[in-house]
Amino acid sequence: MSTMSTGAEIEQASEKIKLASEPFRRIVSQVNRVLVGQEQLVHRMLIGLLTGGHLLIEGVPGLAKTTAVASLAKAIDTGFQRIQFTPDLLPADLIGTQVYRPQEQTFVVQKGPIFSNLILADEINRAPAKVQSALLEAMQERQVTIGSETFELDNPFLVMATQNPVEQEGTYPLPEAQTDRFMLKVIVDYPNRDEELQILRRMSKTASNVEIESVTNPAEILAARELIDQIHVDEKVEGYIVDLIMATRSPESYGLNLSPMIQFGGSPRATINLALAAKANAFLAGRAYVTPSDVRELAMDILRHRVAVTYEAEAEELTSESIVSQILNHVPMP
């Protein structure tokens, strides 16, 4: 669909978008029946759902990362599979395998748990690289090859992977090719005092009786995705997106002395993902156009896992987050 340019077209699309974004507000209210706080995580999960972009969710154990993804799946009338990643997991446990049937003397494909809509890859960094790599084709190509056969995956298909911080024992850092497949990397932090008090009152019971209702379905999600393609992005906003990504690759061109600190910057996939995420953000706000604030709000989650720091940066205790922050503060918003 062509990008809209006239005010009348944007106004017309705004009405459609306000209507189409309603189910997503219902999802939030359902998830909040179980989850306390974590508004940012829920918002980012909706952006992933709207754009088909996968999420990497990082935080220490016990912060309801798994509960958040499971609650989202219940609020949507769709398939859900939780896969617990462990050091002894094999690729076949994920995608499936060929099983020999002696009576028929043939091999039959037995599909794995990856054949669903929402996939929760729990503690993804506990499994070795060969298992993590088995996800690559599924995440990027939306298909799986078992033996000589290739199978299309269902639509919508979304991987939400949780991981504990890499410093903990018994974990395998995700390869760069794997992390780049994730649209967003969301850091989940501890709740504040008021939220903690709310968690205590709501959850300190021997049995939970909160039921989440399905408030939307895959057809509504796919219809919303079509509307996202119609959201208007002004040339200045496009320029801002490109400038942010380019500043991670050649910071000196933007007057930033960060080149010795950056091993490599964001790929073109980062540019595409930032534009898509900004459109989804506008959609959730009921708008038919993207503002620079949409871009800035999501830039950290798009870039923090795509900007690799050098040993020099590590020696100076500079993280990818602090480098992205400097870029965001330096590149002017239109």
CSV table of C-alpha atoms in Angstrom, one decimal:
chain,number,residue,atom,x,y,z
A,1,MET,CA,0.0,0.0,0.0
A,2,SER,CA,1.2,3.5,-0.8
A,3,THR,CA,2.2,5.8,2.0
A,4,MET,CA,-0.5,8.4,2.7
A,5,SER,CA,0.4,12.0,2.3
A,6,THR,CA,-2.8,14.1,2.5
A,7,GLY,CA,-4.4,15.2,5.7
A,8,ALA,CA,-7.8,13.9,4.7
A,9,GLU,CA,-6.3,10.4,4.1
A,10,ILE,CA,-4.6,10.5,7.5
A,11,GLU,CA,-7.8,11.6,9.2
A,12,GLN,CA,-9.7,8.8,7.5
A,13,ALA,CA,-7.1,6.2,8.5
A,14,SER,CA,-7.1,7.5,12.1
A,15,GLU,CA,-10.8,6.5,12.5
A,16,LYS,CA,-10.1,3.0,11.3
A,17,ILE,CA,-7.0,2.7,13.6
A,18,LYS,CA,-8.9,3.9,16.7
A,19,LEU,CA,-11.4,1.1,16.1
A,20,ALA,CA,-8.8,-1.6,15.2
A,21,SER,CA,-6.6,-0.8,18.2
A,22,GLU,CA,-9.4,-1.4,20.7
A,23,PRO,CA,-8.8,-5.2,21.0
A,24,PHE,CA,-5.2,-4.4,22.0
A,25,ARG,CA,-6.4,-2.2,24.9
A,26,ARG,CA,-8.6,-5.2,25.9
A,27,ILE,CA,-5.5,-7.4,25.9
A,28,VAL,CA,-3.7,-5.0,28.2
A,29,SER,CA,-6.6,-5.0,30.7
A,30,GLN,CA,-6.8,-8.8,30.7
A,31,VAL,CA,-3.0,-9.2,31.2
A,32,ASN,CA,-3.1,-6.7,34.0
A,33,ARG,CA,-5.5,-8.9,35.9
A,34,VAL,CA,-2.5,-11.2,36.5
A,35,LEU,CA,0.5,-8.9,36.1
A,36,VAL,CA,1.4,-6.0,38.4
A,37,GLY,CA,3.5,-3.2,36.8
A,38,GLN,CA,5.5,-4.3,33.8
A,39,GLU,CA,3.6,-1.9,31.5
A,40,GLN,CA,6.6,-1.5,29.3
A,41,LEU,CA,7.0,-5.3,28.8
A,42,VAL,CA,3.3,-5.7,27.9
A,43,HIS,CA,3.5,-2.7,25.5
A,44,ARG,CA,6.6,-4.2,23.8
A,45,MET,CA,4.9,-7.6,23.5
A,46,LEU,CA,1.9,-5.9,21.7
A,47,ILE,CA,4.4,-4.2,19.3
A,48,GLY,CA,5.9,-7.6,18.5
A,49,LEU,CA,2.5,-9.0,17.9
A,50,LEU,CA,1.5,-6.2,15.6
A,51,THR,CA,4.7,-6.3,13.5
A,52,GLY,CA,5.6,-10.0,13.7
A,53,GLY,CA,8.8,-9.0,15.4
A,54,HIS,CA,10.3,-11.4,18.0
A,55,LEU,CA,11.1,-10.3,21.5
A,56,LEU,CA,14.1,-11.1,23.8
A,57,ILE,CA,13.1,-10.5,27.4
A,58,GLU,CA,15.9,-10.3,29.9
A,59,GLY,CA,15.8,-10.1,33.7
A,60,VAL,CA,16.6,-11.9,36.9
A,61,PRO,CA,14.4,-14.9,37.9
A,62,GLY,CA,11.1,-14.2,39.5
A,63,LEU,CA,10.0,-11.0,37.6
A,64,ALA,CA,7.0,-12.7,35.9
A,65,LYS,CA,8.6,-12.8,32.4
A,66,THR,CA,7.1,-16.2,31.7
A,67,THR,CA,3.7,-15.2,33.3
A,68,ALA,CA,3.6,-12.2,31.0
A,69,VAL,CA,4.0,-14.2,27.8
A,70,ALA,CA,1.6,-16.9,29.0
A,71,SER,CA,-1.0,-14.3,29.9
A,72,LEU,CA,-0.8,-12.6,26.5
A,73,ALA,CA,-1.3,-16.0,24.8
A,74,LYS,CA,-4.5,-16.6,26.9
A,75,ALA,CA,-5.9,-13.2,26.0
A,76,ILE,CA,-5.6,-14.2,22.3
A,77,ASP,CA,-7.6,-17.1,21.0
A,78,THR,CA,-4.5,-18.7,19.4
A,79,GLY,CA,-1.9,-21.5,19.8
A,80,PHE,CA,0.7,-21.3,22.5
A,81,GLN,CA,3.7,-23.5,23.3
A,82,ARG,CA,6.2,-23.0,26.1
A,83,ILE,CA,9.6,-24.6,25.5
A,84,GLN,CA,12.0,-24.9,28.4
A,85,PHE,CA,15.5,-24.5,27.1
A,86,THR,CA,18.0,-26.7,28.9
A,87,PRO,CA,21.7,-27.7,28.2
A,88,ASP,CA,20.6,-31.2,27.0
A,89,LEU,CA,17.9,-29.9,24.5
A,90,LEU,CA,18.3,-31.0,20.9
A,91,PRO,CA,17.2,-29.2,17.7
A,92,ALA,CA,14.8,-32.1,17.0
A,93,ASP,CA,13.1,-31.4,20.4
A,94,LEU,CA,12.3,-28.0,19.0
A,95,ILE,CA,11.4,-28.4,15.3
A,96,GLY,CA,10.5,-32.1,15.2
A,97,THR,CA,12.1,-35.1,13.4
A,98,GLN,CA,11.4,-38.0,11.0
A,99,VAL,CA,10.1,-41.1,12.7
A,100,TYR,CA,10.5,-44.5,11.1
A,101,ARG,CA,7.3,-46.7,10.9
A,102,PRO,CA,8.5,-50.3,10.4
A,103,GLN,CA,5.0,-51.7,9.4
A,104,GLU,CA,4.8,-49.2,6.5
A,105,GLN,CA,8.6,-49.1,6.0
A,106,THR,CA,8.4,-45.3,5.7
A,107,PHE,CA,9.6,-42.2,7.5
A,108,VAL,CA,6.9,-39.9,8.9
A,109,VAL,CA,7.5,-36.3,10.0
A,110,GLN,CA,6.6,-35.7,13.6
A,111,LYS,CA,6.3,-31.9,14.1
A,112,GLY,CA,7.8,-30.2,17.2
A,113,PRO,CA,6.4,-27.6,19.5
A,114,ILE,CA,7.7,-24.8,17.2
A,115,PHE,CA,4.5,-25.4,15.1
A,116,SER,CA,2.3,-23.0,17.0
A,117,ASN,CA,1.5,-19.2,17.0
A,118,LEU,CA,3.0,-17.9,20.2
A,119,ILE,CA,6.3,-19.6,21.2
A,120,LEU,CA,7.7,-19.0,24.6
A,121,ALA,CA,11.4,-19.9,24.5
A,122,ASP,CA,12.0,-20.0,28.2
A,123,GLU,CA,15.6,-19.3,29.4
A,124,ILE,CA,16.9,-19.4,25.8
A,125,ASN,CA,20.5,-18.9,26.9
A,126,ARG,CA,20.5,-22.2,28.9
A,127,ALA,CA,20.6,-24.2,25.6
A,128,PRO,CA,23.8,-24.6,23.4
A,129,ALA,CA,24.2,-22.7,20.2
A,130,LYS,CA,23.0,-25.5,17.9
A,131,VAL,CA,19.6,-25.4,19.5
A,132,GLN,CA,19.4,-21.6,19.4
A,133,SER,CA,20.4,-21.8,15.7
A,134,ALA,CA,17.5,-24.2,15.1
A,135,LEU,CA,15.3,-21.2,15.8
A,136,LEU,CA,16.9,-19.0,13.2
A,137,GLU,CA,15.2,-20.4,10.1
A,138,ALA,CA,11.8,-20.4,11.9
A,139,MET,CA,12.2,-16.8,13.1
A,140,GLN,CA,13.4,-15.3,9.9
A,141,GLU,CA,11.9,-17.4,7.1
A,142,ARG,CA,8.7,-18.4,9.0
A,143,GLN,CA,9.4,-22.0,7.9
A,144,VAL,CA,11.0,-25.2,9.2
A,145,THR,CA,12.9,-27.8,7.2
A,146,ILE,CA,12.8,-31.4,8.5
A,147,GLY,CA,14.7,-33.9,6.4
A,148,SER,CA,14.0,-32.9,2.8
A,149,GLU,CA,10.6,-31.3,3.5
A,150,THR,CA,9.9,-27.7,4.3
A,151,PHE,CA,6.9,-26.6,6.2
A,152,GLU,CA,5.3,-23.2,6.5
A,153,LEU,CA,4.6,-21.9,10.0
A,154,ASP,CA,1.3,-20.6,11.2
A,155,ASN,CA,0.4,-16.9,11.0
A,156,PRO,CA,0.7,-15.0,13.3
A,157,PHE,CA,4.0,-16.6,14.5
A,158,LEU,CA,5.9,-14.9,17.3
A,159,VAL,CA,8.9,-16.0,19.4
A,160,MET,CA,9.2,-14.5,22.8
A,161,ALA,CA,12.4,-15.6,24.5
A,162,THR,CA,13.3,-15.0,28.1
A,163,GLN,CA,16.9,-15.1,29.4
A,164,ASN,CA,18.6,-14.5,32.7
A,165,PRO,CA,21.5,-12.1,32.6
A,166,VAL,CA,24.6,-13.8,31.0
A,167,GLU,CA,26.8,-13.3,34.0
A,168,GLN,CA,25.0,-16.2,35.7
A,169,GLU,CA,26.5,-19.7,35.6
A,170,GLY,CA,25.5,-22.3,33.1
A,171,THR,CA,24.4,-20.0,30.3
A,172,TYR,CA,25.5,-19.7,26.7
A,173,PRO,CA,25.7,-16.2,25.2
A,174,LEU,CA,23.4,-15.8,22.2
A,175,PRO,CA,25.4,-15.5,18.9
A,176,GLU,CA,25.1,-12.1,17.1
A,177,ALA,CA,23.2,-13.7,14.2
A,178,GLN,CA,20.6,-14.9,16.7
A,179,THR,CA,20.2,-11.6,18.6
A,180,ASP,CA,19.8,-9.6,15.4
A,181,ARG,CA,16.7,-11.8,14.6
A,182,PHE,CA,15.0,-10.3,17.7
A,183,MET,CA,13.2,-7.1,16.9
A,184,LEU,CA,13.3,-5.9,20.5
A,185,LYS,CA,15.4,-6.6,23.6
A,186,VAL,CA,13.4,-5.6,26.7
A,187,ILE,CA,15.1,-5.4,30.1
A,188,VAL,CA,12.7,-6.3,32.9
A,189,ASP,CA,13.5,-4.6,36.2
A,190,TYR,CA,12.4,-5.0,39.8
A,191,PRO,CA,9.0,-3.5,40.7
A,192,ASN,CA,8.8,-0.4,42.8
A,193,ARG,CA,7.6,-0.4,46.4
A,194,ASP,CA,3.9,0.2,45.6
A,195,GLU,CA,3.9,-2.5,42.9
A,196,GLU,CA,5.7,-4.9,45.3
A,197,LEU,CA,3.0,-4.3,47.9
A,198,GLN,CA,0.3,-4.9,45.3
A,199,ILE,CA,2.1,-8.2,44.2
A,200,LEU,CA,2.1,-9.3,47.9
A,201,ARG,CA,-1.6,-8.6,48.4
A,202,ARG,CA,-2.6,-10.2,45.1
A,203,MET,CA,-0.3,-13.2,44.9
A,204,SER,CA,0.4,-14.3,48.5
A,205,LYS,CA,-2.3,-17.0,48.3
A,206,THR,CA,-2.0,-20.7,48.0
A,207,ALA,CA,-4.2,-20.7,44.9
A,208,SER,CA,-4.7,-18.1,42.1
A,209,ASN,CA,-8.3,-17.8,40.9
A,210,VAL,CA,-7.7,-15.1,38.2
A,211,GLU,CA,-9.0,-16.3,34.8
A,212,ILE,CA,-7.9,-14.5,31.7
A,213,GLU,CA,-10.5,-14.3,28.9
A,214,SER,CA,-9.7,-14.4,25.2
A,215,VAL,CA,-10.5,-10.9,23.9
A,216,THR,CA,-9.2,-11.1,20.3
A,217,ASN,CA,-8.2,-13.7,17.7
A,218,PRO,CA,-5.5,-14.1,14.9
A,219,ALA,CA,-7.8,-12.6,12.2
A,220,GLU,CA,-8.0,-9.3,14.2
A,221,ILE,CA,-4.3,-9.2,14.6
A,222,LEU,CA,-3.6,-9.8,10.9
A,223,ALA,CA,-6.2,-7.1,10.0
A,224,ALA,CA,-4.4,-4.7,12.4
A,225,ARG,CA,-1.0,-5.5,10.6
A,226,GLU,CA,-2.5,-4.4,7.3
A,227,LEU,CA,-3.5,-1.1,8.8
A,228,ILE,CA,0.0,-0.6,10.2
A,229,ASP,CA,1.2,-0.6,6.6
A,230,GLN,CA,-1.0,2.4,5.9
A,231,ILE,CA,0.5,4.5,8.8
A,232,HIS,CA,2.2,7.7,7.5
A,233,VAL,CA,5.9,8.3,8.1
A,234,ASP,CA,7.0,11.8,7.2
A,235,GLU,CA,10.3,12.2,5.3
A,236,LYS,CA,11.8,14.0,8.3
A,237,VAL,CA,10.9,11.1,10.6
A,238,GLU,CA,12.4,8.7,8.1
A,239,GLY,CA,15.6,10.7,8.1
A,240,TYR,CA,15.7,10.7,11.9
A,241,ILE,CA,15.4,6.9,11.9
A,242,VAL,CA,18.3,6.5,9.4
A,243,ASP,CA,20.4,9.0,11.3
A,244,LEU,CA,20.1,7.1,14.5
A,245,ILE,CA,21.2,3.9,12.9
A,246,MET,CA,24.0,5.5,10.9
A,247,ALA,CA,25.3,7.1,14.1
A,248,THR,CA,25.9,3.6,15.5
A,249,ARG,CA,28.0,2.7,12.5
A,250,SER,CA,29.9,6.0,11.9
A,251,PRO,CA,29.5,8.1,15.0
A,252,GLU,CA,32.2,10.6,14.0
A,253,SER,CA,30.0,11.7,11.1
A,254,TYR,CA,27.6,13.0,13.8
A,255,GLY,CA,30.2,14.7,15.9
A,256,LEU,CA,30.4,11.8,18.4
A,257,ASN,CA,33.8,10.4,19.5
A,258,LEU,CA,32.5,6.9,20.0
A,259,SER,CA,34.2,5.0,17.1
A,260,PRO,CA,36.8,3.3,19.4
A,261,MET,CA,34.0,2.1,21.6
A,262,ILE,CA,31.8,0.5,18.9
A,263,GLN,CA,32.7,-2.9,17.4
A,264,PHE,CA,29.8,-2.8,15.0
A,265,GLY,CA,26.5,-0.9,14.8
A,266,GLY,CA,23.0,-1.6,13.8
A,267,SER,CA,22.3,-3.5,10.6
A,268,PRO,CA,19.7,-2.5,8.0
A,269,ARG,CA,17.3,-4.9,9.9
A,270,ALA,CA,17.6,-2.4,12.8
A,271,THR,CA,16.4,0.4,10.5
A,272,ILE,CA,13.4,-1.6,9.2
A,273,ASN,CA,12.5,-2.7,12.8
A,274,LEU,CA,12.7,0.8,14.2
A,275,ALA,CA,10.4,2.1,11.5
A,276,LEU,CA,7.9,-0.8,12.0
A,277,ALA,CA,8.0,-0.5,15.8
A,278,ALA,CA,7.4,3.3,15.6
A,279,LYS,CA,4.3,2.6,13.3
A,280,ALA,CA,3.0,0.0,15.8
A,281,ASN,CA,3.5,2.5,18.6
A,282,ALA,CA,1.5,5.1,16.7
A,283,PHE,CA,-1.2,2.4,16.0
A,284,LEU,CA,-1.5,1.6,19.8
A,285,ALA,CA,-1.9,5.3,20.5
A,286,GLY,CA,-4.7,5.5,17.9
A,287,ARG,CA,-2.7,7.6,15.4
A,288,ALA,CA,-2.3,7.3,11.7
A,289,TYR,CA,1.1,8.9,11.6
A,290,VAL,CA,4.5,8.4,13.3
A,291,THR,CA,6.0,11.1,15.5
A,292,PRO,CA,9.7,11.5,16.3
A,293,SER,CA,8.8,10.6,19.9
A,294,ASP,CA,7.5,7.1,18.7
A,295,VAL,CA,11.0,6.5,17.3
A,296,ARG,CA,12.9,7.8,20.3
A,297,GLU,CA,10.7,5.8,22.7
A,298,LEU,CA,11.6,2.5,21.0
A,299,ALA,CA,15.2,3.1,19.8
A,300,MET,CA,16.8,1.7,22.9
A,301,ASP,CA,15.0,-1.6,22.8
A,302,ILE,CA,15.7,-1.9,19.0
A,303,LEU,CA,19.4,-1.0,19.4
A,304,ARG,CA,20.7,-2.3,22.7
A,305,HIS,CA,21.4,-5.8,21.5
A,306,ARG,CA,22.6,-4.7,18.0
A,307,VAL,CA,25.4,-2.3,19.1
A,308,ALA,CA,28.4,-4.4,20.0
A,309,VAL,CA,31.0,-2.7,22.2
A,310,THR,CA,34.8,-3.1,22.0
A,311,TYR,CA,37.2,-4.3,24.7
A,312,GLU,CA,38.2,-0.6,25.2
A,313,ALA,CA,34.5,0.3,26.0
A,314,GLU,CA,34.3,-2.6,28.4
A,315,ALA,CA,37.5,-1.4,30.1
A,316,GLU,CA,35.9,2.0,30.6
A,317,GLU,CA,32.7,0.2,31.8
A,318,LEU,CA,30.7,1.5,28.9
A,319,THR,CA,27.7,-0.6,27.9
A,320,SER,CA,25.8,-0.7,24.6
A,321,GLU,CA,22.9,1.1,26.5
A,322,SER,CA,25.1,4.0,27.5
A,323,ILE,CA,26.4,4.3,23.9
A,324,VAL,CA,22.9,4.3,22.5
A,325,SER,CA,21.8,6.9,25.1
A,326,GLN,CA,24.6,9.2,24.0
A,327,ILE,CA,23.5,8.8,20.4
A,328,LEU,CA,19.9,9.5,21.3
A,329,ASN,CA,20.9,12.6,23.3
A,330,HIS,CA,23.1,13.9,20.5
A,331,VAL,CA,21.2,13.2,17.2
A,332,PRO,CA,18.6,16.0,17.0
A,333,MET,CA,14.9,15.1,16.8
A,334,PRO,CA,13.1,16.7,13.8
